[in-house]
Amino acid sequence: MVQSHSAFEKKTTFSKEKYLKRKEQKFLRRFTPVSIGTRELVEYYLDKDSRKILDISVESVGLLMSLANVRPGGKYLVIDDTCGLVTSAIMERTAGEGMIVVAHENEHPHLDALRFMNYSEGLCSRMIKKVNLYQLFYPEEEEYMPEMAPEELSAMKSSRRGTYYRRLNRQAELTEINRLFSESGYDALIVASTLNAYTLIPKLIPAVGGSRPVVVFDDSKETLIQTSLLLQKDHRFLAPTIHETRCRPYQSIPGRIHPVMTMRDGGGFIMSGSRVFPTECNA
């Protein structure tokens, strides 16, 4: 730009500095790449397309993780319709230790947000197990493949042998998922879905262990109110409570700190409670 400016050398030293500074501010872009976390991921989706993550806010994600008592080494049953945002938040909070069973209604779960989090493929396959809701509710209708003898395996082609081992590993994975479901082996149930919680949650309560949390996120309060009234009569569920998060952003310029004039209207609603095992009592 200096070379193409024919009158640049005729300027004074002050004018040259002023000219260069003005052009740097206009054309020169400096940035620092930082590692992305759940907060940055939520802000990205809120700017791009908030409906993909059900309009969930950063505060609601944090409250969801706290109420579900997410910690390293836990086993969590998750229904995630937020492009995998809730699943990635659980992975971040557990520091790569534990198991996340993602139940879904389609052929494959939609976990697009995980590709932004820089998780390795090995970590995702080790932690995240996927199961269809039909396979979870009706495991007896699943066709199980019998194990083959070593002689039969050796006579098979390598491609068919690889398919056999993949199906066998998937079968063992489904067996473990259904065993945890039948034995109430999950440490929490976390739901952030467009499915009707009124009919879904009562079917999933048996999967959660005693004194373990059940947490449901929805962008509609009416759905959670109906579900809460239903669970108040269910002796397997204790103290259903509905929470709402709202955090006012502030301008933080030194000497001029005050709330910003505009903000998003809420970040959804969360219903939480505890799974209990009722007993007969003559009081």
GROMACS .gro file of C-alpha atoms in nm:
model
  283
    1MET     CA    1   0.000   0.000   0.000
    2VAL     CA    2   0.291   0.233   0.071
    3GLN     CA    3   0.452   0.149  -0.263
    4SER     CA    4   0.130   0.219  -0.453
    5HIS     CA    5   0.085   0.555  -0.276
    6SER     CA    6   0.263   0.801  -0.502
    7ALA     CA    7   0.251   1.091  -0.253
    8PHE     CA    8   0.348   0.891   0.056
    9GLU     CA    9   0.707   1.021   0.068
   10LYS     CA   10   0.581   1.379   0.050
   11LYS     CA   11   0.394   1.338   0.382
   12THR     CA   12   0.538   1.445   0.713
   13THR     CA   13   0.652   1.184   0.966
   14PHE     CA   14   0.338   1.241   1.171
   15SER     CA   15   0.115   1.204   0.862
   16LYS     CA   16   0.291   0.881   0.765
   17GLU     CA   17   0.231   0.728   1.109
   18LYS     CA   18  -0.131   0.841   1.107
   19TYR     CA   19  -0.184   0.698   0.757
   20LEU     CA   20  -0.030   0.361   0.846
   21LYS     CA   21  -0.225   0.333   1.171
   22ARG     CA   22  -0.554   0.409   0.994
   23LYS     CA   23  -0.486   0.147   0.726
   24GLU     CA   24  -0.386  -0.115   0.986
   25GLN     CA   25  -0.712  -0.062   1.174
   26LYS     CA   26  -0.908  -0.099   0.852
   27PHE     CA   27  -0.735  -0.395   0.686
   28LEU     CA   28  -0.515  -0.577   0.937
   29ARG     CA   29  -0.692  -0.848   1.137
   30ARG     CA   30  -0.522  -1.000   1.439
   31PHE     CA   31  -0.672  -1.296   1.624
   32THR     CA   32  -0.566  -1.560   1.877
   33PRO     CA   33  -0.693  -1.920   1.835
   34VAL     CA   34  -0.818  -2.067   2.163
   35SER     CA   35  -0.944  -2.414   2.251
   36ILE     CA   36  -1.323  -2.437   2.237
   37GLY     CA   37  -1.534  -2.536   2.536
   38THR     CA   38  -1.903  -2.582   2.608
   39ARG     CA   39  -1.958  -2.209   2.663
   40GLU     CA   40  -1.806  -2.113   2.327
   41LEU     CA   41  -2.003  -2.391   2.158
   42VAL     CA   42  -2.333  -2.265   2.302
   43GLU     CA   43  -2.256  -1.907   2.196
   44TYR     CA   44  -2.167  -2.027   1.844
   45TYR     CA   45  -2.498  -2.210   1.799
   46LEU     CA   46  -2.699  -1.925   1.952
   47ASP     CA   47  -2.553  -1.690   1.691
   48LYS     CA   48  -2.585  -1.938   1.404
   49ASP     CA   49  -2.914  -2.124   1.465
   50SER     CA   50  -3.045  -2.136   1.820
   51ARG     CA   51  -3.322  -2.388   1.741
   52LYS     CA   52  -3.061  -2.655   1.674
   53ILE     CA   53  -2.983  -2.655   2.047
   54LEU     CA   54  -3.345  -2.588   2.158
   55ASP     CA   55  -3.252  -2.230   2.258
   56ILE     CA   56  -3.061  -2.356   2.561
   57SER     CA   57  -2.842  -2.097   2.736
   58VAL     CA   58  -2.499  -2.131   2.893
   59GLU     CA   59  -2.651  -2.100   3.239
   60SER     CA   60  -2.904  -2.375   3.166
   61VAL     CA   61  -2.628  -2.611   3.050
   62GLY     CA   62  -2.434  -2.547   3.371
   63LEU     CA   63  -2.743  -2.602   3.587
   64LEU     CA   64  -2.825  -2.919   3.392
   65MET     CA   65  -2.479  -3.062   3.465
   66SER     CA   66  -2.497  -2.964   3.835
   67LEU     CA   67  -2.845  -3.105   3.897
   68ALA     CA   68  -2.747  -3.430   3.721
   69ASN     CA   69  -2.435  -3.454   3.939
   70VAL     CA   70  -2.216  -3.525   3.636
   71ARG     CA   71  -1.872  -3.640   3.747
   72PRO     CA   72  -1.584  -3.856   3.618
   73GLY     CA   73  -1.653  -4.228   3.612
   74GLY     CA   74  -2.034  -4.204   3.600
   75LYS     CA   75  -2.278  -4.390   3.374
   76TYR     CA   76  -2.536  -4.159   3.218
   77LEU     CA   77  -2.844  -4.229   3.010
   78VAL     CA   78  -2.892  -3.932   2.776
   79ILE     CA   79  -3.154  -3.830   2.522
   80ASP     CA   80  -2.996  -3.545   2.330
   81ASP     CA   81  -3.169  -3.344   2.057
   82THR     CA   82  -2.930  -3.048   2.087
   83CYS     CA   83  -2.691  -3.159   1.807
   84GLY     CA   84  -2.478  -3.333   2.072
   85LEU     CA   85  -2.423  -3.020   2.282
   86VAL     CA   86  -2.538  -3.187   2.606
   87THR     CA   87  -2.331  -3.496   2.527
   88SER     CA   88  -2.017  -3.287   2.466
   89ALA     CA   89  -2.079  -3.098   2.793
   90ILE     CA   90  -2.095  -3.430   2.980
   91MET     CA   91  -1.771  -3.545   2.815
   92GLU     CA   92  -1.601  -3.220   2.913
   93ARG     CA   93  -1.724  -3.246   3.272
   94THR     CA   94  -1.627  -3.613   3.312
   95ALA     CA   95  -1.276  -3.550   3.174
   96GLY     CA   96  -1.301  -3.852   2.943
   97GLU     CA   97  -1.388  -4.105   3.216
   98GLY     CA   98  -1.720  -4.288   3.229
   99MET     CA   99  -1.992  -4.403   2.991
  100ILE     CA  100  -2.262  -4.207   2.808
  101VAL     CA  101  -2.550  -4.405   2.659
  102VAL     CA  102  -2.723  -4.187   2.397
  103ALA     CA  103  -3.076  -4.311   2.329
  104HIS     CA  104  -3.241  -4.185   2.010
  105GLU     CA  105  -3.552  -4.239   1.801
  106ASN     CA  106  -3.388  -4.242   1.457
  107GLU     CA  107  -3.144  -4.474   1.287
  108HIS     CA  108  -2.849  -4.271   1.417
  109PRO     CA  109  -2.824  -3.997   1.682
  110HIS     CA  110  -2.745  -3.643   1.566
  111LEU     CA  111  -2.420  -3.551   1.747
  112ASP     CA  112  -2.283  -3.290   1.509
  113ALA     CA  113  -2.148  -3.064   1.789
  114LEU     CA  114  -1.888  -3.324   1.891
  115ARG     CA  115  -1.679  -3.253   1.582
  116PHE     CA  116  -1.605  -2.901   1.713
  117MET     CA  117  -1.470  -3.025   2.047
  118ASN     CA  118  -1.150  -3.188   1.921
  119TYR     CA  119  -1.228  -3.522   2.085
  120SER     CA  120  -1.047  -3.815   1.933
  121GLU     CA  121  -1.244  -4.085   1.755
  122GLY     CA  122  -1.114  -4.344   2.000
  123LEU     CA  123  -1.237  -4.145   2.301
  124CYS     CA  124  -1.582  -4.095   2.150
  125SER     CA  125  -1.622  -4.463   2.061
  126ARG     CA  126  -1.504  -4.568   2.409
  127MET     CA  127  -1.731  -4.331   2.603
  128ILE     CA  128  -2.041  -4.292   2.384
  129LYS     CA  129  -2.271  -4.590   2.329
  130LYS     CA  130  -2.569  -4.548   2.100
  131VAL     CA  131  -2.900  -4.730   2.127
  132ASN     CA  132  -3.239  -4.689   1.968
  133LEU     CA  133  -3.531  -4.633   2.206
  134TYR     CA  134  -3.708  -4.934   2.057
  135GLN     CA  135  -3.406  -5.154   2.136
  136LEU     CA  136  -3.405  -5.009   2.489
  137PHE     CA  137  -3.774  -5.071   2.561
  138TYR     CA  138  -3.810  -5.404   2.376
  139PRO     CA  139  -3.476  -5.590   2.401
  140GLU     CA  140  -3.647  -5.928   2.368
  141GLU     CA  141  -3.734  -5.851   2.004
  142GLU     CA  142  -3.369  -5.800   1.911
  143GLU     CA  143  -3.220  -6.081   1.701
  144TYR     CA  144  -2.901  -6.205   1.863
  145MET     CA  145  -2.631  -6.373   1.660
  146PRO     CA  146  -2.485  -6.699   1.793
  147GLU     CA  147  -2.110  -6.732   1.830
  148MET     CA  148  -1.937  -6.931   1.559
  149ALA     CA  149  -1.682  -7.207   1.603
  150PRO     CA  150  -1.314  -7.132   1.525
  151GLU     CA  151  -1.326  -7.373   1.228
  152GLU     CA  152  -1.614  -7.180   1.072
  153LEU     CA  153  -1.439  -6.848   1.127
  154SER     CA  154  -1.118  -6.963   0.963
  155ALA     CA  155  -1.313  -7.077   0.654
  156MET     CA  156  -1.478  -6.737   0.613
  157LYS     CA  157  -1.347  -6.454   0.396
  158SER     CA  158  -1.171  -6.170   0.578
  159SER     CA  159  -1.444  -5.918   0.491
  160ARG     CA  160  -1.722  -6.140   0.627
  161ARG     CA  161  -1.511  -6.218   0.934
  162GLY     CA  162  -1.471  -5.846   1.004
  163THR     CA  163  -1.849  -5.796   0.969
  164TYR     CA  164  -1.907  -6.085   1.209
  165TYR     CA  165  -1.679  -5.937   1.477
  166ARG     CA  166  -1.839  -5.592   1.442
  167ARG     CA  167  -2.186  -5.740   1.487
  168LEU     CA  168  -2.064  -5.946   1.782
  169ASN     CA  169  -1.915  -5.638   1.952
  170ARG     CA  170  -2.236  -5.444   1.890
  171GLN     CA  171  -2.436  -5.730   2.038
  172ALA     CA  172  -2.220  -5.730   2.352
  173GLU     CA  173  -2.261  -5.352   2.377
  174LEU     CA  174  -2.641  -5.376   2.356
  175THR     CA  175  -2.642  -5.652   2.617
  176GLU     CA  176  -2.450  -5.432   2.860
  177ILE     CA  177  -2.677  -5.132   2.794
  178ASN     CA  178  -2.992  -5.339   2.854
  179ARG     CA  179  -2.840  -5.498   3.166
  180LEU     CA  180  -2.779  -5.153   3.317
  181PHE     CA  181  -3.134  -5.055   3.222
  182SER     CA  182  -3.293  -5.360   3.385
  183GLU     CA  183  -3.073  -5.338   3.698
  184SER     CA  184  -3.117  -4.960   3.748
  185GLY     CA  185  -2.747  -4.913   3.690
  186TYR     CA  186  -2.736  -4.558   3.553
  187ASP     CA  187  -2.615  -4.270   3.770
  188ALA     CA  188  -2.847  -4.013   3.610
  189LEU     CA  189  -3.105  -3.963   3.339
  190ILE     CA  190  -3.050  -3.645   3.135
  191VAL     CA  191  -3.310  -3.547   2.875
  192ALA     CA  192  -3.294  -3.250   2.636
  193SER     CA  193  -3.531  -3.351   2.362
  194THR     CA  194  -3.834  -3.256   2.154
  195LEU     CA  195  -3.999  -3.584   2.255
  196ASN     CA  196  -4.295  -3.558   2.492
  197ALA     CA  197  -4.152  -3.589   2.843
  198TYR     CA  198  -4.500  -3.667   2.983
  199THR     CA  199  -4.498  -4.014   2.826
  200LEU     CA  200  -4.121  -4.067   2.799
  201ILE     CA  201  -3.991  -4.008   3.153
  202PRO     CA  202  -4.209  -4.270   3.332
  203LYS     CA  203  -4.073  -4.536   3.095
  204LEU     CA  204  -3.710  -4.435   3.161
  205ILE     CA  205  -3.725  -4.399   3.541
  206PRO     CA  206  -3.653  -4.773   3.605
  207ALA     CA  207  -3.309  -4.731   3.443
  208VAL     CA  208  -3.185  -4.493   3.715
  209GLY     CA  209  -3.037  -4.611   4.045
  210GLY     CA  210  -3.169  -4.515   4.386
  211SER     CA  211  -3.111  -4.156   4.507
  212ARG     CA  212  -2.986  -4.068   4.158
  213PRO     CA  213  -3.107  -3.755   3.973
  214VAL     CA  214  -3.345  -3.732   3.681
  215VAL     CA  215  -3.309  -3.403   3.492
  216VAL     CA  216  -3.521  -3.285   3.197
  217PHE     CA  217  -3.467  -2.972   2.987
  218ASP     CA  218  -3.741  -2.821   2.773
  219ASP     CA  219  -3.790  -2.482   2.615
  220SER     CA  220  -4.158  -2.499   2.706
  221LYS     CA  221  -4.266  -2.465   3.068
  222GLU     CA  222  -4.612  -2.613   3.008
  223THR     CA  223  -4.470  -2.953   2.911
  224LEU     CA  224  -4.263  -2.971   3.229
  225ILE     CA  225  -4.559  -2.864   3.444
  226GLN     CA  226  -4.769  -3.153   3.307
  227THR     CA  227  -4.480  -3.396   3.360
  228SER     CA  228  -4.420  -3.265   3.713
  229LEU     CA  229  -4.788  -3.312   3.808
  230LEU     CA  230  -4.774  -3.667   3.675
  231LEU     CA  231  -4.453  -3.753   3.865
  232GLN     CA  232  -4.589  -3.612   4.192
  233LYS     CA  233  -4.822  -3.914   4.195
  234ASP     CA  234  -4.544  -4.156   4.101
  235HIS     CA  235  -4.387  -4.311   4.413
  236ARG     CA  236  -4.068  -4.385   4.219
  237PHE     CA  237  -3.992  -4.012   4.183
  238LEU     CA  238  -3.922  -3.770   4.466
  239ALA     CA  239  -3.973  -3.392   4.474
  240PRO     CA  240  -4.007  -3.285   4.109
  241THR     CA  241  -3.894  -2.923   4.086
  242ILE     CA  242  -3.893  -2.682   3.792
  243HIS     CA  243  -3.606  -2.432   3.756
  244GLU     CA  244  -3.557  -2.134   3.528
  245THR     CA  245  -3.224  -1.963   3.461
  246ARG     CA  246  -3.186  -1.601   3.365
  247CYS     CA  247  -2.854  -1.419   3.373
  248ARG     CA  248  -2.830  -1.050   3.283
  249PRO     CA  249  -2.515  -0.968   3.081
  250TYR     CA  250  -2.315  -0.662   3.188
  251GLN     CA  251  -2.096  -0.418   3.001
  252SER     CA  252  -1.757  -0.437   3.169
  253ILE     CA  253  -1.576  -0.126   3.043
  254PRO     CA  254  -1.369   0.019   3.334
  255GLY     CA  255  -1.562   0.298   3.501
  256ARG     CA  256  -1.879   0.227   3.301
  257ILE     CA  257  -2.007  -0.108   3.429
  258HIS     CA  258  -2.382  -0.147   3.380
  259PRO     CA  259  -2.631  -0.404   3.239
  260VAL     CA  260  -2.657  -0.415   2.862
  261MET     CA  261  -2.979  -0.278   2.719
  262THR     CA  262  -3.082  -0.593   2.527
  263MET     CA  263  -3.056  -0.965   2.602
  264ARG     CA  264  -3.207  -1.300   2.501
  265ASP     CA  265  -3.540  -1.390   2.654
  266GLY     CA  266  -3.457  -1.680   2.887
  267GLY     CA  267  -3.275  -2.005   2.823
  268GLY     CA  268  -3.535  -2.274   2.880
  269PHE     CA  269  -3.667  -2.462   3.183
  270ILE     CA  270  -3.532  -2.760   3.378
  271MET     CA  271  -3.722  -3.015   3.585
  272SER     CA  272  -3.525  -3.219   3.835
  273GLY     CA  273  -3.596  -3.484   4.097
  274SER     CA  274  -3.460  -3.801   4.256
  275ARG     CA  275  -3.526  -4.166   4.181
  276VAL     CA  276  -3.640  -4.362   4.486
  277PHE     CA  277  -3.756  -4.716   4.558
  278PRO     CA  278  -4.086  -4.708   4.749
  279THR     CA  279  -4.163  -4.970   5.016
  280GLU     CA  280  -4.481  -5.077   5.187
  281CYS     CA  281  -4.526  -4.895   5.519
  282ASN     CA  282  -4.802  -4.906   5.783
  283ALA     CA  283  -4.767  -4.571   5.955
   0.00000   0.00000   0.00000
